[in-house]
C-alpha positions as a Python dict, from the first residue, in 0.01 Angstrom:
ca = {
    (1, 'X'): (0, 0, 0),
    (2, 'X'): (65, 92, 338),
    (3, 'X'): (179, -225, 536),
    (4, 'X'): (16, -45, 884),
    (5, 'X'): (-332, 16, 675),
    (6, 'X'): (-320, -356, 538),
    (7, 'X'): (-298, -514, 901),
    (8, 'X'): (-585, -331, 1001),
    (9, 'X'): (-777, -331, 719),
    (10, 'X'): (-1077, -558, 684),
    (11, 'X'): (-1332, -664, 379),
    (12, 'X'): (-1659, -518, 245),
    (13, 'X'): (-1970, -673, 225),
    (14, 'X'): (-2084, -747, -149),
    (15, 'X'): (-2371, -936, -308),
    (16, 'X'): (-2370, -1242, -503),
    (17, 'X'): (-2428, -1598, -439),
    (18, 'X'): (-2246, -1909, -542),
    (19, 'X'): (-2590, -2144, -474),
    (20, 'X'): (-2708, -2284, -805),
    (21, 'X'): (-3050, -2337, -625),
    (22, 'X'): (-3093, -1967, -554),
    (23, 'X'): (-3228, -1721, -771),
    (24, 'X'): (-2990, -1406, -691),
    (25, 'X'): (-3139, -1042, -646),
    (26, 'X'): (-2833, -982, -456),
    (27, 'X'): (-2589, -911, -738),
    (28, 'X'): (-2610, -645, -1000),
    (29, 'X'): (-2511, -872, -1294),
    (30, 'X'): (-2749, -903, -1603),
    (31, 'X'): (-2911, -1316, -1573),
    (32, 'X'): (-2768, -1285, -1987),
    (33, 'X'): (-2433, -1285, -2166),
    (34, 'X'): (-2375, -1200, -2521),
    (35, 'X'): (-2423, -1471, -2791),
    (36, 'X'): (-2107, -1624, -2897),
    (37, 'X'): (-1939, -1601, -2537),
    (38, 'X'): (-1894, -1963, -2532),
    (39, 'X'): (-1753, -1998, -2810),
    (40, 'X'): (-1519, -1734, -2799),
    (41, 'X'): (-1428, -1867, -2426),
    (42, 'X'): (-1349, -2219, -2609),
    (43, 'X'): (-1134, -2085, -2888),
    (44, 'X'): (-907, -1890, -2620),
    (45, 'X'): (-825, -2155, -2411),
    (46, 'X'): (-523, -2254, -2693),
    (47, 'X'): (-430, -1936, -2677),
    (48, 'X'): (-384, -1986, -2263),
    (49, 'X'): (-94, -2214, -2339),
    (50, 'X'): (124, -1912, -2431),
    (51, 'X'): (154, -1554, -2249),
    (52, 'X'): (-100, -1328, -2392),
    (53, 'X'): (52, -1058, -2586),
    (54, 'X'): (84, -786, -2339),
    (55, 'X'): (-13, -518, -2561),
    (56, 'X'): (-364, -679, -2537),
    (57, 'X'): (-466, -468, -2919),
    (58, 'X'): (-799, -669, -3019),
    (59, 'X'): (-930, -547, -2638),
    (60, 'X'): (-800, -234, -2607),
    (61, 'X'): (-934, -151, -2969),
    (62, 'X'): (-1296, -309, -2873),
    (63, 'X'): (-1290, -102, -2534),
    (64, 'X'): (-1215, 164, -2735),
    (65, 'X'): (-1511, 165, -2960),
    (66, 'X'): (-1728, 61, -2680),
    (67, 'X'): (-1661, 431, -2484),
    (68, 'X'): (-1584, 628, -2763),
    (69, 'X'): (-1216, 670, -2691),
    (70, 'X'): (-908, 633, -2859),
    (71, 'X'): (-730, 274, -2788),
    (72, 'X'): (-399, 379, -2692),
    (73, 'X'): (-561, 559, -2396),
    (74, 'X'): (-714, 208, -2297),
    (75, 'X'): (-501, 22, -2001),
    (76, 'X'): (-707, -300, -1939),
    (77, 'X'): (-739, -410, -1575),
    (78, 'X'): (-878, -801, -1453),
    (79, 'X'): (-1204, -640, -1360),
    (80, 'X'): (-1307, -298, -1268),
    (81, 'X'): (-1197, -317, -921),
    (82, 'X'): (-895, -419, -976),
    (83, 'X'): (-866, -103, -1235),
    (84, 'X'): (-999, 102, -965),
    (85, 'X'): (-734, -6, -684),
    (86, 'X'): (-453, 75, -1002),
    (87, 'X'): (-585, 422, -991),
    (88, 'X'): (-557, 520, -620),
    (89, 'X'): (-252, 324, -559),
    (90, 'X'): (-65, 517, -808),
    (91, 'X'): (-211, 854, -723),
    (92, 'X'): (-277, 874, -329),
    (93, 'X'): (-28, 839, -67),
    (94, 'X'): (3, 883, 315),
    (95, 'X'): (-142, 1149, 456),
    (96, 'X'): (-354, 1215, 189),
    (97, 'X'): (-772, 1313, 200),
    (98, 'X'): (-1027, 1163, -76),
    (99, 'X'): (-1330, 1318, -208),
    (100, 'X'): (-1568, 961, -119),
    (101, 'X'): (-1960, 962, -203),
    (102, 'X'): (-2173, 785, 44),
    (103, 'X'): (-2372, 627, 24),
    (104, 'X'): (-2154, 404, -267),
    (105, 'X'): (-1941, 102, -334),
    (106, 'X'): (-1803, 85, -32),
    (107, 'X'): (-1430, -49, -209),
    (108, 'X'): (-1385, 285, -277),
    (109, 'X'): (-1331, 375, 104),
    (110, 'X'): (-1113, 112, 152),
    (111, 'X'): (-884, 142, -128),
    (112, 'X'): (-805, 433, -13),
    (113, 'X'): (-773, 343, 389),
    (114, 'X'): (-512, 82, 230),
    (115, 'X'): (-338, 367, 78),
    (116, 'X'): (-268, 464, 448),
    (117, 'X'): (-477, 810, 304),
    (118, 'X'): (-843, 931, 439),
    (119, 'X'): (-1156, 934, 240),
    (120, 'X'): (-1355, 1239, 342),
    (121, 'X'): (-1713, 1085, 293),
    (122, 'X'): (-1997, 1363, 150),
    (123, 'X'): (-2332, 1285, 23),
    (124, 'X'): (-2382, 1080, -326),
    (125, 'X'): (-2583, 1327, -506),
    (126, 'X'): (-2396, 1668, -341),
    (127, 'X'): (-2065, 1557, -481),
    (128, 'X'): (-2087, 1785, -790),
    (129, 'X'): (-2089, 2070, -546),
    (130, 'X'): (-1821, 1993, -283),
    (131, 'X'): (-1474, 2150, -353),
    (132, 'X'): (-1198, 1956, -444),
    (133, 'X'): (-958, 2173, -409),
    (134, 'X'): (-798, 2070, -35),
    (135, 'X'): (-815, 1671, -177),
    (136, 'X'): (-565, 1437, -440),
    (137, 'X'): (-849, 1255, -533),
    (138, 'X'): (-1225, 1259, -585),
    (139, 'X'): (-1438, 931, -653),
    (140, 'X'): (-1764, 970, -892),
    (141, 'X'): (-2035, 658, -954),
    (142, 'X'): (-2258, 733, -1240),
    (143, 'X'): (-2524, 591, -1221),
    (144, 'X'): (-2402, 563, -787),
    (145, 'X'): (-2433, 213, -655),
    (146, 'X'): (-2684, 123, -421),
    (147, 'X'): (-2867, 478, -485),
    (148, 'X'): (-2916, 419, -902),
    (149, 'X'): (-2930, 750, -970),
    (150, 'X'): (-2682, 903, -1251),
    (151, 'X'): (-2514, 1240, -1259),
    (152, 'X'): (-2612, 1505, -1536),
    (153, 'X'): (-2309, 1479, -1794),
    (154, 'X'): (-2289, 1884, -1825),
    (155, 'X'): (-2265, 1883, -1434),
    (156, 'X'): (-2000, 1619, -1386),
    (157, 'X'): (-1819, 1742, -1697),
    (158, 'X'): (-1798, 2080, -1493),
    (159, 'X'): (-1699, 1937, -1158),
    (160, 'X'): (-1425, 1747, -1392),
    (161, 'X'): (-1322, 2130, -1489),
    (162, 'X'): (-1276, 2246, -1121),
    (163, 'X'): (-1103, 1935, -1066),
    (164, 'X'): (-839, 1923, -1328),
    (165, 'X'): (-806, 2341, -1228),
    (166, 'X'): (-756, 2227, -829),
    (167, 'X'): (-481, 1948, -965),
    (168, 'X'): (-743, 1769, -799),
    (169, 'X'): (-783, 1404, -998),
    (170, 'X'): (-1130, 1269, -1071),
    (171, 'X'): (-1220, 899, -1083),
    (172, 'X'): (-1510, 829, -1225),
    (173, 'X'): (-1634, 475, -1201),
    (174, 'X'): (-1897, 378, -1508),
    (175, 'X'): (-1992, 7, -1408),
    (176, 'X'): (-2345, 37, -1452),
    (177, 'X'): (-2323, 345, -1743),
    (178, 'X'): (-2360, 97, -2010),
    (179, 'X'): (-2732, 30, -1885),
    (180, 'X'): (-2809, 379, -2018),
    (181, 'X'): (-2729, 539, -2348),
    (182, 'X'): (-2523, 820, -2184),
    (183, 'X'): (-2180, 934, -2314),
    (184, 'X'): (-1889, 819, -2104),
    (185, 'X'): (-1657, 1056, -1953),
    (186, 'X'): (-1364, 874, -2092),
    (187, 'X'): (-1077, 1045, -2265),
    (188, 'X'): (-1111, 1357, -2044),
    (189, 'X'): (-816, 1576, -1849),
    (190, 'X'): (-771, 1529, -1552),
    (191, 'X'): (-1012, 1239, -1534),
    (192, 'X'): (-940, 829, -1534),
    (193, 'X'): (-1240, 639, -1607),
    (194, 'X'): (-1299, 308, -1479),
    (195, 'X'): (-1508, 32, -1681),
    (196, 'X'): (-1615, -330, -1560),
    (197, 'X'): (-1777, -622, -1820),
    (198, 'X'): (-1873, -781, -1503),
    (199, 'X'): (-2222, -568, -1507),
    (200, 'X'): (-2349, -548, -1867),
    (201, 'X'): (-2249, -845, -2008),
    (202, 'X'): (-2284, -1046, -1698),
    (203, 'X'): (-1969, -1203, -1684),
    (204, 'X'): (-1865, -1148, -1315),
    (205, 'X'): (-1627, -1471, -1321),
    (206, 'X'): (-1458, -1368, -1599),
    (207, 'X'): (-1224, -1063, -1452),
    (208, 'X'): (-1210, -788, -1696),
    (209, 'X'): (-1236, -462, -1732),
    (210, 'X'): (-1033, -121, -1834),
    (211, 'X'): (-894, 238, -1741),
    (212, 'X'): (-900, 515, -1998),
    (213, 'X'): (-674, 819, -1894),
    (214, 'X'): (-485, 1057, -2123),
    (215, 'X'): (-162, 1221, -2060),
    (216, 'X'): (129, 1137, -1786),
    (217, 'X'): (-174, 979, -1596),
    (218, 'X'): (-232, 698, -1886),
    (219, 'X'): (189, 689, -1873),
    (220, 'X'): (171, 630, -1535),
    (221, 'X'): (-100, 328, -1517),
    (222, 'X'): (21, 159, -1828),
    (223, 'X'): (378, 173, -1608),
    (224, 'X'): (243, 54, -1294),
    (225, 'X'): (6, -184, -1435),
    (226, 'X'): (122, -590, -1368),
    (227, 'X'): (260, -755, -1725),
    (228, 'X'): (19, -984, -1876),
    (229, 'X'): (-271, -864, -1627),
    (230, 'X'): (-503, -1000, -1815),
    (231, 'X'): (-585, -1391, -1918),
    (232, 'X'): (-593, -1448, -2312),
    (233, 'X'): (-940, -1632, -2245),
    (234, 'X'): (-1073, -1266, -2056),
    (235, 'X'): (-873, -1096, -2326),
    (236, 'X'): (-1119, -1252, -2632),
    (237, 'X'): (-1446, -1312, -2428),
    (238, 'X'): (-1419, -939, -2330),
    (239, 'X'): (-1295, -801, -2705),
    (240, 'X'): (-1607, -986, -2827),
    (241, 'X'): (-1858, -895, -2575),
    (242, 'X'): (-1805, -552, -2626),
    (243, 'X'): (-1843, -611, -2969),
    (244, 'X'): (-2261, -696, -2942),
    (245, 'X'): (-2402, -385, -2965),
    (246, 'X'): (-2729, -549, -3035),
    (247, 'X'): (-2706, -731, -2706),
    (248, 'X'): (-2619, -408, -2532),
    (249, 'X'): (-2902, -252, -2697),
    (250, 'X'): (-3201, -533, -2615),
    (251, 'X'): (-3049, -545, -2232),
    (252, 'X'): (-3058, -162, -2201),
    (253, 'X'): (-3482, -186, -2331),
    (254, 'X'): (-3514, -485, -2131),
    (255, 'X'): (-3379, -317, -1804),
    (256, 'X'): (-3527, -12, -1850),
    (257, 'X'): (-3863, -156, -1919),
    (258, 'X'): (-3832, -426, -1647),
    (259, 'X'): (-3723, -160, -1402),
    (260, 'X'): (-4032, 64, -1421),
    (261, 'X'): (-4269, -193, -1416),
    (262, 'X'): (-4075, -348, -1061),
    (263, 'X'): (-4060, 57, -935),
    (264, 'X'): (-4454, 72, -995),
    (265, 'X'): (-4523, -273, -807),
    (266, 'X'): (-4256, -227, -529),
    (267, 'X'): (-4367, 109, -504),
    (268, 'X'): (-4694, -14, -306),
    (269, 'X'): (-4539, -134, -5),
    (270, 'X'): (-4206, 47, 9),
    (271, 'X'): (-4081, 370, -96),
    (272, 'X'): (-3811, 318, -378),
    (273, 'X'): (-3564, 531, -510),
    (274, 'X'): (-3534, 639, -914),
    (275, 'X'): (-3243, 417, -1109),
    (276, 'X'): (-3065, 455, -1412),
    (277, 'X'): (-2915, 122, -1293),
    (278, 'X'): (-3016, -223, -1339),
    (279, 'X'): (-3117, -216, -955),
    (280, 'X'): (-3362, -61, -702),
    (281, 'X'): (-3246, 79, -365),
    (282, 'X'): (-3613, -39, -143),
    (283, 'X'): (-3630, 185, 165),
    (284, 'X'): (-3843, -104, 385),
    (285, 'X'): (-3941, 150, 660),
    (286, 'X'): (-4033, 35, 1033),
    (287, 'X'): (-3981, -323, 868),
    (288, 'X'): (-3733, -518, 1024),
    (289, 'X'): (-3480, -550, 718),
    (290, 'X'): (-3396, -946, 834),
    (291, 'X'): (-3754, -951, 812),
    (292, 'X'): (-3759, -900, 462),
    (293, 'X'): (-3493, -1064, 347),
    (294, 'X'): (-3630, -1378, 538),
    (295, 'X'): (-3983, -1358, 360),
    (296, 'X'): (-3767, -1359, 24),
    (297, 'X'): (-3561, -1636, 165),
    (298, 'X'): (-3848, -1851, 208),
    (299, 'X'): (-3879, -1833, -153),
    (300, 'X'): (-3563, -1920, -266),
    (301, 'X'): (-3467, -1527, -306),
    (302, 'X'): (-3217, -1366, -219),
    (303, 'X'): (-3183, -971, -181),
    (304, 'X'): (-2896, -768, -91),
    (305, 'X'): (-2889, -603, 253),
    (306, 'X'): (-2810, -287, 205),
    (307, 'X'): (-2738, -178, 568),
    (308, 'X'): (-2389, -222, 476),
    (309, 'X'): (-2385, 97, 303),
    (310, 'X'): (-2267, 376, 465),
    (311, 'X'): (-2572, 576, 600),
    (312, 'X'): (-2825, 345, 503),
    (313, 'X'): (-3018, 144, 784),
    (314, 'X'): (-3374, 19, 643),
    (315, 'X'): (-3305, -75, 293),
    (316, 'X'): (-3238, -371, 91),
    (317, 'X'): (-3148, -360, -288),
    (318, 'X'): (-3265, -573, -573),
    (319, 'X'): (-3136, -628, -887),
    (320, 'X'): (-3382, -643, -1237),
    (321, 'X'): (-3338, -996, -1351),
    (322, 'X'): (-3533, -1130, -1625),
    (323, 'X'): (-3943, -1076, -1637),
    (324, 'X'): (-4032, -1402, -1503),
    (325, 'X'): (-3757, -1418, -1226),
    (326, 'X'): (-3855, -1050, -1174),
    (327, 'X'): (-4252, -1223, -1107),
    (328, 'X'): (-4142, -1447, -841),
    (329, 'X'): (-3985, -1118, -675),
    (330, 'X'): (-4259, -931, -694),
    (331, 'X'): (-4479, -1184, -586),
    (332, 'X'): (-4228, -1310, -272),
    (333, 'X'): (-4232, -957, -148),
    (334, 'X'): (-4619, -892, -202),
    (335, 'X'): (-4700, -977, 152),
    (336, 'X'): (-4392, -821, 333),
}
């Protein structure tokens, strides 16, 4: 990092709450985890009396499986931001421009400000079309956080193309892909992938997540990544969550389902974008956005105010919780 870039650096805005009273729309966790987590959690914690072997083999092989990818291109990471700062710290330098949707997960622009480099911000959904070729970097969100939407595989497989043909690296950050039966990027050229289990298997505590790059790029982040980087209690909760595939597969139904039924009731009183995600971006219009967060509030709700978001000024987003929580919602933010 760049020591002038830290001092001046400062923190993003996320969601979440730590109030057990409070039933969170803020975060964009899944209320569930995958049977057996406990368990799994308990039987680890012997293993946290010795250092975890560093080769990490049960999670890199359950990672692997879980994208489609060949293990020895996993690099595991304690949770996906932490993967994603691996990736621009050991590809951007000084001086250096970023390809940076907006609006998006605002880490991403930091990350690279710490870098002492310059994200070049361009529209979420005209990224595909912007040339990479005068940047060391571009940053992809599929589906894009707060927006939901996802990018068509051919079409990010093909900006990937004029990427890896500019020398132009792509980052492509799937926390929220596993909502949606779409095939990962992950094993491409010219392409690391980034992967969180914070998201799907609603385990934001826990700290894990992976990388998959191929080539001197995967040499390069299995170099640079810190020994033992990963706790042997993350290590086997995450190896067997990504094992569930019938948890994976109910949660995908149950979002999607969920999702459209909240678009079609939210859709009344504010205009709401299309997701792919387990969220909706609310556009709240001449409403005061405190406003509506208060009325929520009242309630015991809590939303996320998306304001923070580059480019966005009357919106809140909410996440799709369970379909009883997802009632109270609907009816907390029927009179708004």
């Amino acid at each position: 990092m760049h020591p002038d870039a830290v001092r001046d650096a400062g923190r993003v805005a996320h969601g979440g709450s730590d109030d057990p009273d409070v039933l969170d729309f803020s975060a964009n966790t899944t209320p569930r985890t995958p049977p057996g987590t406990r368990a799994a959690y308990t039987a680890a914690l012997d293993d946290a009396a010795r250092y975890p072997d560093d080769d990490y083999p049960a999670f890199r092989a359950a990672a692997a499986d879980h994208v489609d990818c060949a293990p020895d291109t996993v690099v595991q990471t304690p949770g996906g931001l932490a993967g994603i700062r691996l990736a621009i710290e050991t590809r951007v330098t000084p001086g250096d421009t970023v390809l940076v949707p907006a609006p998006s997960f605002s880490e991403y622009a930091r990350e690279v400000e710490l870098q002492g480099a310059t994200p070049v911000f361009v529209p979420h959904d005209a990224l595909l079309d912007a040339d990479p070729s005068e940047h060391t970097l571009a940053i992809a969100c599929t589906p894009n956080n707060p927006t939901g939407d996802r990018y068509d595989d051919d079409a990010l497989r093909a900006f990937a193309a004029r990427c890896r043909a500019a020398n132009t690296e792509l980052l492509v950050d799937e926390a929220f892909l596993g909502f949606t039966d779409a095939p990962s990027i992950a094993g491409t050229p010219g392409v690391v992938v980034a992967r969180s289990l914070t998201k799907l298997f609603g385990l934001p505590g826990l700290r894990a997540g992976f990388l998959v790059a191929v080539g001197d790029r995967l040499t390069t982040l299995r170099t640079a990544r810190r020994t033992w980087n990963l706790g042997a209690p993350a290590a086997a909760v995450g190896a067997h969550a990504m094992r569930q595939a019938e948890f994976v597969a109910e949660t995908r139904r149950r979002v999607a389902s969920e999702r459209a039924r909240m678009r079609a009731a939210l859709s009344d009183a504010f205009d709401v974008y299309p997701s792919s995600a387990p969220f909706l971006l609310l556009d709240v219009g001449p409403r005061p956005v405190d406003a509506v967060m208060a009325a929520a509030s009242a309630e015991g709700i809590k939303l996320r105010d998306a304001t923070t978001f580059r480019g966005l000024d009357s919106h809140v987003r909410v996440a799709v919780r369970t379909p009883d929580e997802n009632d109270r919602l609907l009816a907390a933010l029927a009179d708004v």
